[in-house]
Amino acid sequence: MQPDSAIYRARRQRVIDQMGEGVMVIATAPEVARNRDTHYPYRHDSYFYWLTGFAEPEAVVVLVGGREPRHILFCRERNEEREIWDGFRFGPDAAREAFAFDEAFAYGTLDAELPRLLENQPQLAYIIGRDMAWDAKVVGWLNSVREKARSGVHAPSRLVDARIWLDEMRLVKDGHELALMRRAAEISGGAHRAAMRATRPGGHEYEIEAELLSAFRRGGAAGPAYTSIVASGANACVLHYVFNDKPLKDGDLILIDAAAEFGSYAADITRTFPVNGRFSAAQKDAYELVLAAQAAAIGAVRPGSLWNAPHEAAVRVLTQGMADLGLLRGEVDGLIESEAYKRFYMHRTGHWLGMDVHDAGEYKLKGEWRPLVPGMTLTVEPGLYIRPADDVPEAFRNIGIRIEDDVVVTETGCEVLTTPPKAVAEIEAWMRG
Ligand code: GLY
Ligand code: MN
Ligand code: MN
């Protein structure tokens, strides 16, 4: 089997080939203080990690294009005192070896080395405008090179946003990435199963959140890929509800949007089910409408299909259903045209998924929705949200439903990566078990 470092090196070389001439500089994420000496759990930058597989903070990758391409890493030096407190650091020599770089330098030498690397290069690519401190650093390096103008040295005349190459490449996942995403999906699916089994009237949303977090870590995931939403009753109509602190009531539905990050890749799953294990008639009608919308949307995910096709398919099914259930009055085409459906379905049907839960990649090319190609991974997540004050038949109030799965575009259609129970009978049987 190819070592991971060879995979990352090949990825970097593809980036260099795309860039052609010039230098690309990508830094990892900074550590962020929570208060005083306490930090938020460290998470590397996704672009940096995608290029390196290197997880330590204070690191920068420099890719030099042209006739003699070079892969260069800047990272922290070994430090006995710091390693006693914080743990192992590779240091430049071991990191160069382990992560397949041509050269590696101490992070502290960045400002001294970078101007040298930029001499006589035609362009500099980095992530422009994401971090003002980095923008200032880059300008400083360019000015250092310009100071040597009288000795015949010139600085890069073009600044390019590195994302024009990196986003397109991150958008289509390779086999290594898909294997990690499958595992993230599997662990997250197991967590949803455990959460369904643990749900009962009289419990609390936070107890269910605890089941999810426990299953993520037991499965070997780093933790949640995003803040878990555990929303019962009307809370499910608050799209970004994260308080997760209310008691679970008999007769309510509960919506869980939660998934793990494994190997730096996210899953993103939502399930909605009855707290007491049995759908009421109105809950079942509403739920099966969202399920049908999701099936229609998943059916529209295949190579050549435009990005918006799954959304359009979901909106059509949902709007027809809203009319059939008496939530909206009017004729379906008109209700879609006037966007009347947005009262009950106000978000889009999915997003790219990968290292970031809302992953890198454009949705339109030259102003048009882009066609799907094999290896793209996305979520399919239609919903229906009927708030307490909505003027609809009583039985439909306080119902928030979303069903979200992760799919990868294949040569012939798509594969659904996430498999926790979804059909009404399947959910009821699982909760009885
Ligand atoms: N969990 C974030 C989303 O569904 O987009
Ligand atoms: Mn999502
Ligand atoms: Mn989600």
Coordinates of C-alpha atoms and ligand atoms in Angstrom, one line a residue:
M1 CA 0.0 0.0 0.0
Q2 CA 1.2 3.5 -0.8
P3 CA 2.1 5.4 2.4
D4 CA -0.1 8.4 3.1
S5 CA 2.9 10.8 2.6
A6 CA 3.1 9.7 -1.1
I7 CA -0.6 10.5 -1.5
Y8 CA -0.1 14.0 -0.1
R9 CA 3.1 14.5 -2.2
A10 CA 1.3 13.5 -5.4
R11 CA -1.5 15.9 -4.5
R12 CA 1.0 18.8 -4.0
Q13 CA 2.6 18.0 -7.3
R14 CA -0.8 18.2 -9.0
V15 CA -1.2 21.6 -7.5
I16 CA 2.2 22.7 -8.7
D17 CA 1.4 21.4 -12.2
Q18 CA -1.8 23.4 -12.2
M19 CA -0.1 26.6 -11.0
G20 CA 2.8 26.2 -13.4
E21 CA 5.3 28.9 -12.5
G22 CA 5.5 30.8 -9.2
V23 CA 5.3 30.1 -5.5
M24 CA 2.3 29.0 -3.4
V25 CA 2.3 29.6 0.4
I26 CA -0.3 28.1 2.6
A27 CA -0.3 28.4 6.4
T28 CA -2.1 26.2 8.9
A29 CA -4.6 27.6 11.4
P30 CA -3.5 29.5 14.5
E31 CA -4.1 28.2 18.0
V32 CA -7.0 30.2 19.5
A33 CA -7.2 31.1 23.2
R34 CA -10.5 30.5 24.9
N35 CA -9.4 32.4 28.0
R36 CA -6.1 33.0 29.8
D37 CA -4.1 29.7 29.4
T38 CA -6.9 27.7 28.0
H39 CA -7.2 27.1 24.2
Y40 CA -10.0 25.8 22.0
P41 CA -9.2 22.3 20.8
Y42 CA -6.8 22.7 18.0
R43 CA -8.0 22.1 14.4
H44 CA -5.5 22.5 11.5
D45 CA -6.4 24.5 8.4
S46 CA -8.2 22.3 5.9
Y47 CA -6.2 23.5 2.8
F48 CA -2.9 23.1 4.6
Y49 CA -3.8 19.6 5.9
W50 CA -5.1 18.6 2.4
L51 CA -1.7 19.4 1.1
T52 CA 0.4 17.9 3.8
G53 CA -1.3 15.5 6.2
F54 CA 0.6 17.5 8.9
A55 CA -1.4 18.3 12.0
E56 CA 0.8 20.5 14.1
P57 CA 0.1 24.2 14.6
E58 CA 2.7 26.8 13.4
A59 CA 3.4 25.3 10.1
V60 CA 3.5 26.6 6.5
V61 CA 3.8 24.8 3.2
V62 CA 5.6 26.4 0.3
L63 CA 5.3 25.0 -3.2
V64 CA 7.7 26.2 -5.8
G65 CA 6.8 25.7 -9.4
G66 CA 8.7 26.2 -12.6
R67 CA 11.5 24.0 -14.0
E68 CA 12.7 22.8 -10.6
P69 CA 9.6 22.2 -8.5
R70 CA 10.2 22.0 -4.7
H71 CA 8.0 21.0 -1.8
I72 CA 9.0 22.9 1.4
L73 CA 7.7 22.8 4.9
F74 CA 8.2 25.2 7.8
C75 CA 7.3 23.7 11.2
R76 CA 8.1 24.0 14.9
E77 CA 11.5 22.9 16.1
R78 CA 11.9 20.1 18.7
N79 CA 11.7 21.6 22.2
E80 CA 12.2 19.4 25.2
E81 CA 10.6 21.9 27.6
R82 CA 7.5 22.4 25.4
E83 CA 7.2 18.7 24.6
I84 CA 7.1 17.9 28.3
W85 CA 4.0 20.2 28.5
D86 CA 2.3 19.7 25.1
G87 CA 3.6 16.5 23.6
F88 CA 5.7 15.4 20.7
R89 CA 6.7 17.7 17.8
F90 CA 8.3 16.3 14.6
G91 CA 10.8 19.1 14.1
P92 CA 11.9 20.0 10.5
D93 CA 14.3 17.0 9.9
A94 CA 11.9 14.3 10.9
A95 CA 8.9 16.1 9.3
R96 CA 10.7 16.4 6.0
E97 CA 11.3 12.6 6.0
A98 CA 7.9 11.6 7.3
F99 CA 5.8 13.9 5.1
A100 CA 7.9 13.6 1.9
F101 CA 9.2 17.2 1.6
D102 CA 12.3 18.2 -0.3
E103 CA 13.3 20.7 2.4
A104 CA 12.1 21.7 5.8
F105 CA 12.9 24.7 8.0
A106 CA 12.2 26.0 11.4
Y107 CA 9.0 28.0 11.6
G108 CA 10.9 30.9 13.2
T109 CA 13.0 31.3 10.0
L110 CA 9.9 32.0 7.8
D111 CA 10.4 35.8 7.5
A112 CA 14.1 35.3 6.6
E113 CA 13.5 32.5 4.1
L114 CA 10.4 33.6 2.3
P115 CA 11.8 36.7 0.6
R116 CA 14.6 34.5 -0.8
L117 CA 12.1 31.9 -2.1
L118 CA 10.1 34.7 -3.8
E119 CA 13.1 36.2 -5.7
N120 CA 12.5 36.4 -9.5
Q121 CA 9.3 34.4 -9.3
P122 CA 6.5 35.7 -11.6
Q123 CA 3.6 35.0 -9.2
L124 CA 2.7 34.4 -5.6
A125 CA -0.4 32.3 -4.7
Y126 CA -1.9 32.4 -1.2
I127 CA -5.3 32.6 0.4
I128 CA -5.9 36.3 0.0
G129 CA -7.9 38.3 2.5
R130 CA -8.7 35.5 4.9
D131 CA -6.4 36.7 7.7
M132 CA -5.3 40.4 7.7
A133 CA -2.1 39.5 9.6
W134 CA -1.1 37.1 6.8
D135 CA -1.9 39.7 4.2
A136 CA 0.5 42.1 6.0
K137 CA 3.2 39.4 6.3
V138 CA 3.0 38.7 2.5
V139 CA 3.3 42.4 1.7
G140 CA 6.3 42.5 4.0
W141 CA 8.0 39.7 2.2
L142 CA 7.3 41.3 -1.2
N143 CA 8.7 44.6 0.0
S144 CA 11.9 42.8 1.3
V145 CA 12.4 41.3 -2.2
R146 CA 11.8 44.7 -3.8
E147 CA 14.5 46.2 -1.7
K148 CA 17.0 44.2 -3.7
A149 CA 15.8 45.7 -7.0
R150 CA 19.1 47.4 -7.7
S151 CA 20.9 44.1 -7.6
G152 CA 18.7 43.0 -10.4
V153 CA 16.2 40.9 -8.3
H154 CA 12.5 41.3 -9.0
A155 CA 9.5 40.4 -6.9
P156 CA 6.4 38.5 -8.1
S157 CA 4.2 40.9 -10.0
R158 CA 1.1 38.8 -9.8
L159 CA -0.8 37.8 -6.6
V160 CA -3.2 35.0 -7.1
D161 CA -5.8 33.5 -4.7
A162 CA -4.6 29.9 -4.3
R163 CA -8.2 28.8 -3.9
I164 CA -8.8 29.0 -7.6
W165 CA -6.8 25.7 -7.9
L166 CA -7.2 24.3 -4.4
D167 CA -11.1 24.6 -4.2
E168 CA -11.6 22.8 -7.5
M169 CA -9.2 20.0 -6.5
R170 CA -10.7 19.6 -3.0
L171 CA -14.2 19.4 -4.6
V172 CA -13.5 16.0 -6.3
K173 CA -12.5 13.4 -3.7
D174 CA -9.9 10.7 -4.4
G175 CA -10.1 7.2 -3.0
H176 CA -8.1 8.1 0.1
E177 CA -10.5 10.8 1.0
L178 CA -13.6 8.7 0.2
A179 CA -12.3 6.0 2.6
L180 CA -12.1 8.5 5.4
M181 CA -15.6 9.9 4.5
R182 CA -17.1 6.4 4.6
R183 CA -15.7 5.9 8.1
A184 CA -16.9 9.3 9.2
A185 CA -20.4 8.4 7.8
E186 CA -20.3 5.0 9.5
I187 CA -19.4 6.3 13.0
S188 CA -22.0 9.1 12.6
G189 CA -24.7 6.6 11.5
G190 CA -23.9 4.4 14.6
A191 CA -24.3 7.5 16.8
H192 CA -27.7 8.2 15.3
R193 CA -28.8 4.6 16.0
A194 CA -27.6 4.9 19.6
A195 CA -29.4 8.2 20.0
M196 CA -32.7 6.8 18.7
R197 CA -32.5 3.9 21.1
A198 CA -31.8 6.3 24.0
T199 CA -34.7 8.6 23.4
R200 CA -37.7 8.4 25.6
P201 CA -40.3 10.8 27.1
G202 CA -38.9 12.3 30.3
G203 CA -35.3 12.4 29.1
H204 CA -33.5 15.5 28.0
E205 CA -32.0 16.8 24.8
Y206 CA -28.6 16.9 26.4
E207 CA -28.7 13.2 27.3
I208 CA -29.2 12.4 23.7
E209 CA -26.3 14.8 22.8
A210 CA -24.2 12.8 25.3
E211 CA -25.0 9.6 23.4
L212 CA -23.9 11.1 20.2
L213 CA -20.6 12.5 21.5
S214 CA -19.9 9.2 23.2
A215 CA -20.4 7.2 20.0
F216 CA -18.2 9.6 18.0
R217 CA -15.3 9.2 20.4
R218 CA -15.8 5.4 20.8
G219 CA -15.7 5.1 17.1
G220 CA -12.3 6.9 17.0
A221 CA -13.5 10.2 15.6
A222 CA -11.9 13.4 16.7
G223 CA -15.3 14.6 17.8
P224 CA -18.3 16.3 16.3
A225 CA -17.7 17.9 12.8
Y226 CA -20.0 20.8 13.9
T227 CA -22.1 21.7 16.9
S228 CA -24.8 19.0 17.4
I229 CA -28.4 20.0 17.1
V230 CA -30.7 18.0 19.3
A231 CA -34.1 19.8 19.0
S232 CA -37.4 18.4 20.2
G233 CA -40.8 19.8 19.5
A234 CA -40.9 23.4 18.3
N235 CA -37.2 23.7 18.9
A236 CA -36.7 21.8 15.6
C237 CA -38.1 24.8 13.8
V238 CA -35.1 26.9 14.9
L239 CA -32.7 25.9 12.2
H240 CA -29.5 26.4 14.2
Y241 CA -30.8 25.4 17.6
V242 CA -27.8 24.3 19.7
F243 CA -29.0 24.8 23.4
N244 CA -30.0 21.1 23.6
D245 CA -31.3 21.6 27.1
K246 CA -35.1 20.9 27.1
P247 CA -37.0 17.9 28.4
L248 CA -38.3 15.4 25.9
K249 CA -42.1 15.3 25.7
D250 CA -44.4 12.5 24.8
G251 CA -45.9 13.2 21.4
D252 CA -43.2 15.5 20.2
L253 CA -40.8 14.8 17.3
I254 CA -37.1 15.2 17.9
L255 CA -34.6 16.4 15.2
I256 CA -31.0 15.5 15.5
D257 CA -28.4 17.1 13.1
A258 CA -25.1 15.7 14.3
A259 CA -22.1 13.9 12.8
A260 CA -18.4 13.1 13.5
E261 CA -15.2 14.3 12.0
F262 CA -12.9 11.3 11.2
G263 CA -9.4 11.7 9.8
S264 CA -10.2 15.4 9.2
Y265 CA -13.3 14.6 7.1
A266 CA -16.9 15.4 8.1
A267 CA -20.1 13.6 7.9
D268 CA -23.4 15.5 8.2
I269 CA -26.5 13.6 9.1
T270 CA -30.0 14.6 10.2
R271 CA -32.7 12.3 11.4
T272 CA -36.2 13.2 12.8
F273 CA -38.2 10.7 14.8
P274 CA -40.9 10.5 17.5
V275 CA -39.7 10.9 21.2
N276 CA -42.1 8.0 22.1
G277 CA -41.2 5.8 19.2
R278 CA -44.5 6.1 17.3
F279 CA -45.4 8.7 14.7
S280 CA -48.8 10.3 15.0
A281 CA -50.9 10.4 11.8
A282 CA -50.0 14.1 11.1
Q283 CA -46.3 13.5 11.9
K284 CA -46.2 10.5 9.6
D285 CA -47.8 12.5 6.7
A286 CA -45.4 15.4 7.1
Y287 CA -42.4 13.0 7.6
E288 CA -43.2 10.9 4.6
L289 CA -43.5 14.1 2.5
V290 CA -39.9 15.1 3.4
L291 CA -38.8 11.5 2.8
A292 CA -40.3 11.6 -0.7
A293 CA -38.7 14.9 -1.4
Q294 CA -35.3 13.5 -0.3
A295 CA -35.8 10.4 -2.6
A296 CA -36.6 12.7 -5.5
A297 CA -33.5 14.8 -4.8
I298 CA -31.2 11.8 -4.4
G299 CA -32.6 10.6 -7.7
A300 CA -31.4 13.8 -9.3
V301 CA -27.8 13.3 -8.2
R302 CA -25.8 11.8 -11.1
P303 CA -23.0 12.9 -13.4
G304 CA -24.1 15.7 -15.7
S305 CA -27.0 16.7 -13.5
L306 CA -26.7 20.4 -12.5
W307 CA -26.0 21.3 -8.9
N308 CA -29.5 22.8 -8.5
A309 CA -31.4 19.8 -9.9
P310 CA -31.7 18.0 -6.5
H311 CA -33.0 21.2 -4.9
E312 CA -35.5 21.8 -7.6
A313 CA -36.7 18.2 -7.4
A314 CA -37.1 18.5 -3.6
V315 CA -38.9 21.8 -3.8
R316 CA -41.4 20.4 -6.3
V317 CA -42.3 17.4 -4.2
L318 CA -42.5 19.5 -1.0
T319 CA -44.6 22.2 -2.5
Q320 CA -47.1 19.6 -4.0
G321 CA -47.2 18.0 -0.5
M322 CA -47.8 21.4 1.3
A323 CA -50.8 21.9 -1.0
D324 CA -52.1 18.3 -0.5
L325 CA -51.8 18.6 3.3
G326 CA -53.6 22.0 3.3
L327 CA -50.5 24.0 4.5
L328 CA -50.6 26.1 1.3
R329 CA -53.5 27.0 -1.0
G330 CA -52.9 27.4 -4.7
E331 CA -51.5 25.7 -7.7
V332 CA -48.1 24.1 -7.5
D333 CA -46.3 26.0 -10.3
G334 CA -47.5 29.3 -8.9
L335 CA -46.5 28.4 -5.3
I336 CA -43.0 27.6 -6.6
E337 CA -42.8 30.7 -8.7
S338 CA -43.8 33.0 -5.9
E339 CA -41.6 31.1 -3.5
A340 CA -44.6 30.6 -1.1
Y341 CA -43.1 27.2 -0.1
K342 CA -40.3 29.1 1.6
R343 CA -42.6 29.7 4.6
F344 CA -42.1 26.0 5.5
Y345 CA -38.9 25.2 3.6
M346 CA -36.5 28.1 3.8
H347 CA -33.1 26.5 3.3
R348 CA -31.3 24.9 0.4
T349 CA -31.2 21.1 -0.2
G350 CA -27.5 20.6 0.2
H351 CA -23.9 21.7 0.1
W352 CA -20.5 20.2 -0.7
L353 CA -19.1 18.0 2.0
G354 CA -15.5 17.1 2.8
M355 CA -12.9 18.3 5.2
D356 CA -15.2 21.2 6.0
V357 CA -18.9 20.4 6.7
H358 CA -19.7 23.2 4.2
D359 CA -16.8 22.2 1.9
A360 CA -14.7 24.1 -0.6
G361 CA -15.9 24.5 -4.2
E362 CA -18.0 26.8 -6.4
Y363 CA -21.6 26.0 -7.0
K364 CA -21.8 28.0 -10.3
L365 CA -19.4 28.2 -13.2
K366 CA -19.6 31.3 -15.3
G367 CA -23.0 32.2 -13.7
E368 CA -24.6 28.7 -14.4
W369 CA -25.2 25.9 -11.9
R370 CA -22.3 23.5 -12.4
P371 CA -22.7 19.9 -13.6
L372 CA -22.0 17.1 -11.1
V373 CA -19.0 14.8 -11.7
P374 CA -18.0 11.5 -10.1
G375 CA -16.1 12.0 -6.8
M376 CA -18.1 15.1 -5.7
T377 CA -19.6 14.6 -2.3
L378 CA -22.6 16.5 -1.1
T379 CA -25.5 16.4 1.4
V380 CA -29.2 16.0 0.5
E381 CA -31.2 17.5 3.2
P382 CA -34.8 18.7 2.5
G383 CA -36.9 19.8 5.5
L384 CA -40.3 21.0 6.5
Y385 CA -40.7 23.5 9.5
I386 CA -44.2 24.3 10.8
R387 CA -43.8 26.9 13.6
P388 CA -46.2 27.2 16.6
A389 CA -47.8 30.4 15.3
D390 CA -48.4 29.1 11.8
D391 CA -52.0 29.3 10.7
V392 CA -52.3 25.6 9.7
P393 CA -54.3 22.7 11.0
E394 CA -53.5 22.2 14.7
A395 CA -52.0 18.7 14.3
F396 CA -49.2 20.1 12.1
R397 CA -47.9 22.7 14.4
N398 CA -44.6 22.4 16.2
I399 CA -43.3 20.0 13.6
G400 CA -39.7 20.5 12.4
I401 CA -38.5 17.8 10.1
R402 CA -35.2 17.4 8.2
I403 CA -33.7 14.3 6.7
E404 CA -30.1 14.6 5.7
D405 CA -27.8 12.1 4.1
D406 CA -24.3 12.3 2.5
V407 CA -23.9 11.1 -1.1
V408 CA -21.0 10.7 -3.5
V409 CA -21.5 11.1 -7.2
T410 CA -20.5 7.8 -9.0
E411 CA -20.0 7.0 -12.7
T412 CA -23.7 6.0 -13.0
G413 CA -25.6 8.0 -10.3
C414 CA -24.7 8.3 -6.7
E415 CA -24.0 6.3 -3.6
V416 CA -25.6 7.1 -0.2
L417 CA -22.9 6.9 2.5
T418 CA -25.1 7.4 5.5
T419 CA -27.5 4.6 6.6
P420 CA -29.2 5.1 10.0
P421 CA -32.9 4.1 10.0
K422 CA -35.0 6.4 7.8
A423 CA -38.4 4.9 6.7
V424 CA -41.2 5.2 9.3
A425 CA -41.5 1.4 9.9
E426 CA -37.7 1.1 10.1
I427 CA -37.4 3.9 12.8
E428 CA -40.4 2.5 14.8
A429 CA -38.9 -1.0 14.7
W430 CA -35.4 0.2 15.7
M431 CA -36.8 2.2 18.6
R432 CA -38.8 -0.8 19.9
G433 CA -35.7 -3.0 19.7
Ligands
GLY1 N1 -25.1 20.6 9.9 C1 -24.9 21.6 9.0 C2 -25.7 21.5 7.8 O1 -26.6 20.6 7.8 O2 -25.6 22.2 6.9
MN2 MN -25.8 19.8 5.9
MN3 MN -26.6 18.9 9.0

